[in-house]
Amino acid sequence: MTQTTESAARDDDRQATPAAPDGRSRLRIHRAWIVAVVTFVTIIGGAAFNSLPGLLIDPLHTEFGWSRGEIGLAVSIDMALYGLTAPFAAALMDRFGIRRVVVVALSAVAAGAFASVWMTASWQLMIYWGLLVGLGTGSMALAFSASVTNRWFVARRGLVTGILTAAGASGQLIFLPLCAWIVEEHGWRPASVTVALAALVVVPFVWLLMRDHPADVGLAPYGGAYAEKPAPARGAAARTVRVLVDAARTGPFWLLAGTFAICGASTNGLIRTHFVPSAHDHGMPITAAASLLAVIGVFDIIGTVFSGWLTDRFDARRLLAVYYALRGISLLFLPMLMAPTVHPPMVFFIVFYGLDWVATVPPTLALCREQYGEDSAIVFGWVLASHQVGAALVAFLGGVARDVFGSYDMVWYTSGALCATAALMALVIRRKAETPEPVVPTGSEAVAPMTAGGSGEVAESSVTR
């Protein structure tokens, strides 16, 4: 579609499309890349809070006398709401727009982090950290980067998806050491304020530079043709629930959800929440433990990319089995590696665990596509929700176990056994039989093969999910 002179000159947002005859657009940065940069920075700002829970368990326990189970419950509420909000986030963005949803989500994260500075009771921690931050971060989960990529890019989608996926790990790499230093030198309250400010600083950039759709600024998506902005979608939330109900009637869904729940339990719920306090129990400084945790964020980018390459070439079920088995073995050795100082075996564990951290995502997503076709994105959203529910349970139960047993050893061993279970579950996911391509006959046979019993009625597919 060719832009008119009037629309091209309306304002700076109305940049020339890549097909502009004078070629000037080739010297400009397409607006899609600006939106991608804003999205990247927003995810980093929203991810700042994920650096805090593991750092604050000991300070909150020391100051208020709250049990680690109580603190873990607040973290578990946050993680559960993060997962349960994610499947509906895309529907909210389709209905109200990306910019509005993200601004409200960042404001909720900032409000929760700011309010926690004045809390005096554990129930307030559950409201501020659990409810507000959980809903805020959940609204900026998978749906945010997916919505931006799908609307603004046709070419380079894989590259942009990889970059935006790396934003969460980048945020961890930036904020974990910083927040650890602030907690150790100045206390937990300045660290909480830092997280709130990180979320608030991003809000003006989102409001001023983010746009919901390329048509809002008279552009085609990067590498694609111009298309009018669709009307606000209605009924998307109902479809999200309907897809869940349909998928829940199939065995592969429960196996995928179960394995991914164990994935969340052994990563976000276990390592991200309890590694730092566990290392601190053995005399390691908080800053050193947090730096090790930040290194995981570097290697999980490498591991995810490599896992995607492997998923294109090998059976996704077997890859999942190998990933979970290796993860379980490493967790069984972790209690023996805890020490006051960082030593080579611990560094090896951190590198290995980082490579395996989110390596499960590409094969899990591939199995969702294989089993559920056009509904696979929504099904994966619900599988992701199970990931966060598993993380929430271990974030809570891990703290309870520390209160009861006086150490985290039982937590590591139990999680190792769960990973072994996940490896077996992955192997029993059945492969979906491929539907053969229809053969279009010629001549007098053209009608009969396409009808049931020659009655002239179209035969229904016998393939069910």
Coordinates of C-alpha atoms in Angstrom, one line a residue:
M1 CA 0.0 0.0 0.0
T2 CA 1.5 3.4 -1.0
Q3 CA 1.5 6.2 1.6
T4 CA 0.0 9.5 0.6
T5 CA 2.1 12.7 0.9
E6 CA -0.1 14.0 3.6
S7 CA 0.2 10.9 5.8
A8 CA 4.0 10.7 5.2
A9 CA 4.5 14.2 6.5
R10 CA 2.1 14.0 9.4
D11 CA 4.9 13.7 12.0
D12 CA 8.3 12.0 12.6
D13 CA 6.5 8.8 13.4
R14 CA 5.3 8.6 9.9
Q15 CA 8.6 7.4 8.5
A16 CA 8.9 6.3 4.9
T17 CA 8.2 2.6 4.2
P18 CA 11.1 0.4 2.9
A19 CA 9.4 0.7 -0.5
A20 CA 9.6 4.5 -0.7
P21 CA 10.7 5.5 -4.3
D22 CA 13.3 8.0 -3.2
G23 CA 15.2 5.4 -1.2
R24 CA 15.6 7.7 1.8
S25 CA 14.1 5.1 4.1
R26 CA 17.2 2.9 3.6
L27 CA 19.2 5.5 5.6
R28 CA 16.7 5.5 8.4
I29 CA 16.2 3.0 11.2
H30 CA 12.9 1.3 10.8
R31 CA 10.5 2.2 13.7
A32 CA 10.2 -1.6 14.5
W33 CA 13.8 -1.6 15.8
I34 CA 13.1 1.3 18.1
V35 CA 10.1 -0.6 19.5
A36 CA 12.3 -3.7 19.9
V37 CA 14.8 -1.7 21.9
V38 CA 12.1 -0.2 24.1
T39 CA 10.8 -3.7 24.7
F40 CA 14.3 -5.0 25.5
V41 CA 14.8 -2.2 28.1
T42 CA 11.3 -2.7 29.5
I43 CA 11.9 -6.5 30.1
I44 CA 15.2 -5.6 31.8
G45 CA 13.4 -3.1 34.1
G46 CA 10.7 -5.5 34.9
A47 CA 13.2 -8.3 35.5
A48 CA 14.9 -6.3 38.2
F49 CA 12.5 -7.6 40.8
N50 CA 13.4 -11.2 40.0
S51 CA 16.9 -10.4 41.4
L52 CA 15.5 -9.6 44.9
P53 CA 13.7 -12.5 46.6
G54 CA 16.8 -14.7 47.1
L55 CA 18.8 -11.8 48.4
L56 CA 16.2 -10.7 51.0
I57 CA 15.2 -13.9 52.7
D58 CA 18.0 -13.7 55.3
P59 CA 17.6 -9.9 55.9
L60 CA 13.8 -10.1 56.4
H61 CA 14.2 -13.1 58.6
T62 CA 16.7 -11.3 60.7
E63 CA 14.8 -8.0 61.0
F64 CA 11.2 -9.2 61.4
G65 CA 11.7 -12.7 62.7
W66 CA 9.5 -14.1 59.9
S67 CA 10.1 -17.7 59.1
R68 CA 11.6 -18.6 55.7
G69 CA 8.4 -20.4 55.0
E70 CA 6.4 -17.2 55.3
I71 CA 8.8 -15.3 53.1
G72 CA 8.8 -18.2 50.6
L73 CA 5.0 -18.0 50.5
A74 CA 5.1 -14.4 49.3
V75 CA 7.6 -15.4 46.6
S76 CA 5.4 -18.4 45.7
I77 CA 2.3 -16.1 45.3
D78 CA 4.4 -13.9 43.0
M79 CA 5.5 -16.8 40.8
A80 CA 2.1 -18.4 40.7
L81 CA 0.4 -15.2 39.6
Y82 CA 3.2 -14.6 37.1
G83 CA 2.4 -17.9 35.5
L84 CA -1.4 -17.7 35.7
T85 CA -1.5 -14.1 34.3
A86 CA 0.7 -14.9 31.3
P87 CA -1.9 -16.8 29.2
F88 CA -4.3 -13.9 29.5
A89 CA -1.7 -11.2 28.9
A90 CA -1.9 -11.5 25.1
A91 CA -5.7 -11.1 25.3
L92 CA -5.3 -8.0 27.4
M93 CA -2.9 -6.5 24.9
D94 CA -5.2 -7.3 22.0
R95 CA -8.1 -5.6 23.8
F96 CA -6.4 -2.6 25.4
G97 CA -3.1 -2.2 23.5
I98 CA 0.5 -3.2 24.3
R99 CA 1.5 0.3 25.6
R100 CA -1.3 0.6 28.2
V101 CA -0.9 -2.9 29.5
V102 CA 2.8 -2.5 29.9
V103 CA 2.6 0.9 31.6
V104 CA 0.1 -0.4 34.1
A105 CA 2.2 -3.5 34.7
L106 CA 5.4 -1.5 35.3
S107 CA 3.5 0.7 37.7
A108 CA 2.2 -2.3 39.6
V109 CA 5.8 -3.6 40.0
A110 CA 7.0 -0.2 41.2
A111 CA 4.1 0.2 43.6
G112 CA 4.7 -3.2 45.2
A113 CA 8.5 -2.7 45.6
F114 CA 8.0 0.9 47.0
A115 CA 5.2 -0.2 49.4
S116 CA 7.4 -3.0 50.8
V117 CA 9.7 -0.4 52.3
W118 CA 7.1 0.4 55.0
M119 CA 5.7 -3.1 55.7
T120 CA 5.6 -4.4 59.2
A121 CA 3.7 -7.7 58.8
S122 CA 4.2 -10.8 56.6
W123 CA 0.7 -10.5 55.1
Q124 CA 1.8 -7.1 53.7
L125 CA 4.8 -8.8 52.0
M126 CA 2.4 -11.2 50.4
I127 CA 0.2 -8.3 49.1
Y128 CA 3.1 -6.2 47.9
W129 CA 5.5 -8.8 46.6
G130 CA 3.0 -11.5 45.8
L131 CA -0.1 -9.8 44.4
L132 CA 1.1 -6.5 42.9
V133 CA 4.5 -7.7 41.6
G134 CA 3.1 -11.0 40.5
L135 CA 0.4 -9.5 38.3
G136 CA 2.8 -6.8 37.0
T137 CA 5.5 -9.2 35.9
G138 CA 3.1 -11.7 34.6
S139 CA 1.6 -9.1 32.3
M140 CA 5.1 -8.6 30.8
A141 CA 5.9 -12.3 30.4
L142 CA 6.0 -14.3 27.2
A143 CA 3.1 -12.5 25.6
F144 CA 4.8 -9.1 25.6
S145 CA 7.8 -10.0 23.4
A146 CA 5.7 -12.4 21.3
S147 CA 3.1 -9.6 20.6
V148 CA 5.8 -7.1 19.7
T149 CA 7.6 -9.5 17.4
N150 CA 4.4 -10.7 15.7
R151 CA 3.1 -7.2 15.0
W152 CA 6.2 -5.3 14.1
F153 CA 8.4 -7.9 12.3
V154 CA 8.0 -10.2 9.4
A155 CA 11.6 -10.5 8.6
R156 CA 14.2 -11.2 11.4
R157 CA 11.6 -12.6 13.7
G158 CA 13.9 -15.3 15.0
L159 CA 16.7 -12.8 15.7
V160 CA 14.3 -10.4 17.5
T161 CA 12.8 -13.3 19.5
G162 CA 16.3 -14.4 20.6
I163 CA 17.3 -10.9 21.6
L164 CA 14.1 -10.3 23.6
T165 CA 14.5 -13.7 25.3
A166 CA 18.0 -12.6 26.4
A167 CA 16.6 -9.5 28.0
G168 CA 15.6 -11.4 31.1
A169 CA 19.0 -12.9 31.6
S170 CA 20.6 -9.5 30.9
G171 CA 18.5 -8.0 33.7
Q172 CA 19.6 -10.7 36.0
L173 CA 23.2 -10.1 35.1
I174 CA 22.9 -6.4 35.8
F175 CA 20.7 -6.3 38.9
L176 CA 21.8 -9.4 40.9
P177 CA 25.3 -8.1 41.7
L178 CA 24.1 -4.5 42.1
C179 CA 21.2 -5.4 44.5
A180 CA 23.5 -7.8 46.4
W181 CA 26.0 -5.0 47.0
I182 CA 23.2 -2.6 48.1
V183 CA 21.7 -5.2 50.5
E184 CA 25.1 -5.9 52.1
E185 CA 26.3 -2.3 52.3
H186 CA 23.0 -0.4 52.9
G187 CA 20.3 -2.8 53.8
W188 CA 17.3 -4.4 51.9
R189 CA 15.2 -1.2 51.7
P190 CA 17.4 0.7 49.3
A191 CA 17.6 -2.4 47.2
S192 CA 13.8 -2.5 47.0
V193 CA 13.7 1.2 46.1
T194 CA 16.2 0.6 43.4
V195 CA 14.0 -2.1 41.8
A196 CA 11.0 0.3 42.0
L197 CA 12.9 3.1 40.3
A198 CA 14.1 0.7 37.6
A199 CA 10.5 0.0 36.7
L200 CA 9.4 3.6 36.9
V201 CA 12.3 4.9 34.8
V202 CA 11.1 2.7 31.9
V203 CA 7.5 4.0 32.0
P204 CA 8.1 7.3 30.0
F205 CA 10.1 5.5 27.3
V206 CA 7.2 3.0 26.9
W207 CA 4.6 5.7 26.7
L208 CA 6.5 8.0 24.3
L209 CA 8.2 5.4 22.0
M210 CA 6.1 2.3 22.1
R211 CA 3.3 1.9 19.6
D212 CA 0.7 -0.9 19.5
H213 CA 0.8 -1.5 15.8
P214 CA 2.9 -0.3 12.7
A215 CA -0.3 1.1 11.3
D216 CA -0.4 3.6 14.2
V217 CA 2.5 5.4 12.6
G218 CA 1.6 4.6 9.0
L219 CA 4.2 1.9 8.5
A220 CA 4.4 -1.6 7.3
P221 CA 6.0 -4.1 9.7
Y222 CA 9.7 -4.7 9.1
G223 CA 10.1 -6.9 6.1
G224 CA 6.3 -7.0 5.4
A225 CA 3.5 -5.3 3.6
Y226 CA 1.3 -2.5 5.1
A227 CA -1.8 -3.7 6.8
E228 CA -4.6 -1.8 8.6
K229 CA -4.6 -2.1 12.4
P230 CA -7.2 -4.8 13.4
A231 CA -10.1 -3.8 15.7
P232 CA -9.7 -4.6 19.4
A233 CA -10.1 -8.3 19.8
R234 CA -13.0 -9.5 22.0
G235 CA -13.4 -13.0 23.3
A236 CA -9.7 -13.8 23.3
A237 CA -9.8 -14.6 27.0
A238 CA -12.7 -17.1 26.4
R239 CA -10.7 -18.8 23.7
T240 CA -7.7 -19.1 26.1
V241 CA -9.9 -20.9 28.6
R242 CA -11.5 -23.1 25.9
V243 CA -8.1 -24.2 24.6
L244 CA -7.1 -25.2 28.1
V245 CA -10.3 -27.3 28.5
D246 CA -9.7 -29.0 25.2
A247 CA -6.0 -29.7 25.9
A248 CA -6.7 -30.9 29.4
R249 CA -8.6 -33.9 27.9
T250 CA -5.3 -35.2 26.3
G251 CA -2.5 -37.1 28.0
P252 CA 0.4 -35.2 26.4
F253 CA -0.8 -31.9 27.9
W254 CA -0.5 -33.3 31.4
L255 CA 2.9 -34.8 30.7
L256 CA 4.2 -31.5 29.2
A257 CA 2.7 -29.5 32.1
G258 CA 4.1 -31.9 34.7
T259 CA 7.7 -31.9 33.2
F260 CA 7.6 -28.1 32.9
A261 CA 6.3 -27.7 36.5
I262 CA 9.4 -29.7 37.6
C263 CA 11.5 -27.4 35.4
G264 CA 10.2 -24.4 37.2
A265 CA 10.5 -26.0 40.6
S266 CA 14.2 -26.8 39.9
T267 CA 15.1 -23.4 38.5
N268 CA 13.1 -20.3 39.5
G269 CA 11.6 -21.9 42.6
L270 CA 14.8 -23.6 43.8
I271 CA 18.0 -22.0 42.5
R272 CA 16.8 -18.5 41.9
T273 CA 15.1 -18.3 45.3
H274 CA 17.2 -20.5 47.6
F275 CA 20.7 -20.7 46.2
V276 CA 21.9 -17.4 47.7
P277 CA 20.6 -18.1 51.3
S278 CA 21.9 -21.7 51.1
A279 CA 25.3 -20.5 50.1
H280 CA 25.2 -17.9 52.8
D281 CA 24.4 -20.6 55.3
H282 CA 27.8 -22.1 54.4
G283 CA 29.6 -18.9 55.0
M284 CA 29.7 -17.5 51.4
P285 CA 29.2 -13.7 51.2
I286 CA 25.9 -12.6 49.6
T287 CA 27.7 -10.7 46.9
A288 CA 29.7 -13.8 45.9
A289 CA 26.7 -16.0 45.8
A290 CA 24.7 -13.5 43.8
S291 CA 27.5 -13.1 41.3
L292 CA 27.5 -16.9 40.8
L293 CA 23.7 -16.7 40.2
A294 CA 24.2 -13.9 37.7
V295 CA 26.7 -16.0 35.7
I296 CA 23.9 -18.6 35.2
G297 CA 22.1 -15.9 33.2
V298 CA 25.0 -15.6 30.8
F299 CA 25.2 -19.3 30.1
D300 CA 21.5 -19.9 29.9
I301 CA 21.5 -17.8 26.7
I302 CA 24.1 -20.0 25.2
G303 CA 22.3 -23.2 26.3
T304 CA 19.0 -22.1 24.9
V305 CA 20.3 -21.2 21.5
F306 CA 22.2 -24.5 21.3
S307 CA 19.1 -26.4 22.5
G308 CA 17.1 -24.8 19.7
W309 CA 19.7 -26.0 17.2
L310 CA 19.5 -29.5 18.7
T311 CA 15.7 -29.5 18.7
D312 CA 15.7 -29.0 14.9
R313 CA 17.7 -32.2 14.5
F314 CA 16.8 -34.6 17.3
D315 CA 13.7 -36.0 19.0
A316 CA 12.4 -33.4 21.4
R317 CA 11.3 -36.0 23.9
R318 CA 14.8 -37.6 24.2
L319 CA 16.3 -34.1 24.5
L320 CA 14.0 -33.3 27.4
A321 CA 14.9 -36.6 29.1
V322 CA 18.6 -35.9 28.8
Y323 CA 18.2 -32.4 30.1
Y324 CA 16.2 -33.3 33.1
A325 CA 18.4 -36.3 33.9
L326 CA 21.6 -34.3 33.9
R327 CA 20.0 -31.5 35.9
G328 CA 18.9 -34.0 38.5
I329 CA 22.4 -35.5 38.8
S330 CA 23.9 -32.1 39.3
L331 CA 21.5 -31.2 42.1
L332 CA 22.4 -34.4 44.0
F333 CA 26.0 -33.2 44.1
L334 CA 25.3 -29.5 45.0
P335 CA 25.2 -30.0 48.8
M336 CA 28.8 -31.3 48.6
L337 CA 29.9 -28.2 46.7
M338 CA 28.7 -25.6 49.1
A339 CA 31.6 -23.8 50.8
P340 CA 32.6 -20.4 52.2
T341 CA 34.6 -19.5 49.1
V342 CA 34.1 -20.0 45.3
H343 CA 36.1 -23.0 44.1
P344 CA 36.4 -24.7 40.6
P345 CA 33.8 -27.5 41.2
M346 CA 31.2 -24.9 42.1
V347 CA 32.1 -22.8 39.0
F348 CA 31.6 -26.0 36.9
F349 CA 28.2 -26.5 38.5
I350 CA 27.2 -22.9 37.8
V351 CA 28.3 -23.1 34.1
F352 CA 26.6 -26.5 33.6
Y353 CA 23.4 -25.4 35.3
G354 CA 23.3 -22.2 33.3
L355 CA 23.6 -24.2 30.0
D356 CA 20.7 -26.4 31.2
W357 CA 18.6 -23.6 32.8
V358 CA 16.1 -22.9 30.0
A359 CA 17.3 -25.5 27.5
T360 CA 14.0 -27.2 28.1
V361 CA 12.0 -24.4 26.4
P362 CA 12.7 -25.2 22.7
P363 CA 11.9 -28.9 22.9
T364 CA 8.8 -28.3 25.1
L365 CA 7.5 -25.7 22.6
A366 CA 8.3 -28.0 19.7
L367 CA 6.2 -30.8 21.3
C368 CA 3.3 -28.3 21.9
R369 CA 3.4 -27.4 18.2
E370 CA 3.5 -31.1 17.2
Q371 CA 0.6 -32.0 19.5
Y372 CA -1.7 -28.9 19.2
G373 CA -1.0 -27.2 15.9
E374 CA -2.6 -23.7 15.7
D375 CA -3.5 -23.7 19.3
S376 CA 0.1 -24.5 20.4
A377 CA 1.0 -20.9 21.5
I378 CA -2.0 -20.8 23.9
V379 CA -1.3 -24.3 25.1
F380 CA 2.4 -23.4 25.7
G381 CA 1.1 -20.4 27.7
W382 CA -0.7 -22.8 30.0
V383 CA 2.3 -25.1 30.2
L384 CA 4.3 -22.0 31.2
A385 CA 1.8 -21.4 33.9
S386 CA 2.4 -24.9 35.3
H387 CA 6.2 -24.0 35.2
Q388 CA 5.5 -21.1 37.5
V389 CA 3.1 -23.0 39.8
G390 CA 5.9 -25.6 40.2
A391 CA 8.3 -22.8 41.0
A392 CA 5.8 -21.3 43.5
L393 CA 5.5 -24.6 45.4
V394 CA 9.2 -25.1 45.8
A395 CA 9.8 -21.4 46.7
F396 CA 7.4 -21.9 49.6
L397 CA 8.3 -25.5 50.5
G398 CA 12.0 -24.9 50.3
G399 CA 11.7 -22.2 52.9
V400 CA 9.6 -24.5 55.1
A401 CA 12.2 -27.3 54.7
R402 CA 15.0 -24.9 55.8
D403 CA 13.0 -24.0 58.9
V404 CA 12.3 -27.6 59.8
F405 CA 15.6 -29.3 59.0
G406 CA 18.0 -26.4 59.5
S407 CA 19.6 -26.7 56.1
Y408 CA 18.6 -27.0 52.4
D409 CA 20.2 -30.4 51.8
M410 CA 16.8 -32.2 51.7
V411 CA 15.6 -29.7 49.2
W412 CA 18.4 -30.4 46.8
Y413 CA 18.0 -34.1 47.0
T414 CA 14.3 -34.0 46.5
S415 CA 14.6 -31.8 43.5
G416 CA 17.1 -34.1 42.0
A417 CA 14.6 -37.0 42.3
L418 CA 11.9 -34.9 40.8
C419 CA 14.1 -34.2 37.8
A420 CA 14.6 -37.9 37.3
T421 CA 10.9 -38.3 37.3
A422 CA 10.6 -35.6 34.7
A423 CA 13.1 -37.4 32.5
L424 CA 10.9 -40.5 32.5
M425 CA 7.7 -38.5 31.9
A426 CA 9.3 -36.9 28.8
L427 CA 10.1 -40.3 27.3
V428 CA 6.5 -41.5 27.5
I429 CA 5.0 -38.6 25.6
R430 CA 3.5 -40.2 22.6
R431 CA 4.3 -38.9 19.1
K432 CA 1.3 -37.6 17.2
A433 CA 0.7 -39.5 14.0
E434 CA 1.1 -37.2 11.0
T435 CA -2.0 -36.8 8.9
P436 CA -1.2 -37.8 5.3
E437 CA -1.6 -35.2 2.6
P438 CA -5.0 -35.6 0.8
V439 CA -4.7 -37.1 -2.6
V440 CA -6.8 -35.3 -5.2
P441 CA -8.0 -37.9 -7.7
T442 CA -9.1 -37.3 -11.3
G443 CA -11.9 -38.3 -13.5
S444 CA -14.8 -40.3 -12.1
E445 CA -13.0 -41.1 -8.9
A446 CA -12.9 -37.4 -7.9
V447 CA -15.9 -37.5 -5.6
A448 CA -15.9 -40.9 -3.9
P449 CA -12.7 -40.8 -1.9
M450 CA -13.8 -37.5 -0.4
T451 CA -17.1 -38.7 0.9
A452 CA -18.1 -41.1 3.6
G453 CA -19.5 -44.3 2.1
G454 CA -20.2 -42.6 -1.2
S455 CA -23.1 -40.8 0.4
G456 CA -21.9 -37.3 -0.7
E457 CA -21.4 -36.2 2.9
V458 CA -17.9 -35.0 3.9
A459 CA -16.2 -37.5 6.2
E460 CA -15.1 -36.2 9.6
S461 CA -11.5 -36.6 10.6
S462 CA -10.8 -39.4 12.9
V463 CA -7.9 -37.6 14.4
T464 CA -8.7 -36.2 17.8
R465 CA -6.6 -34.4 20.4

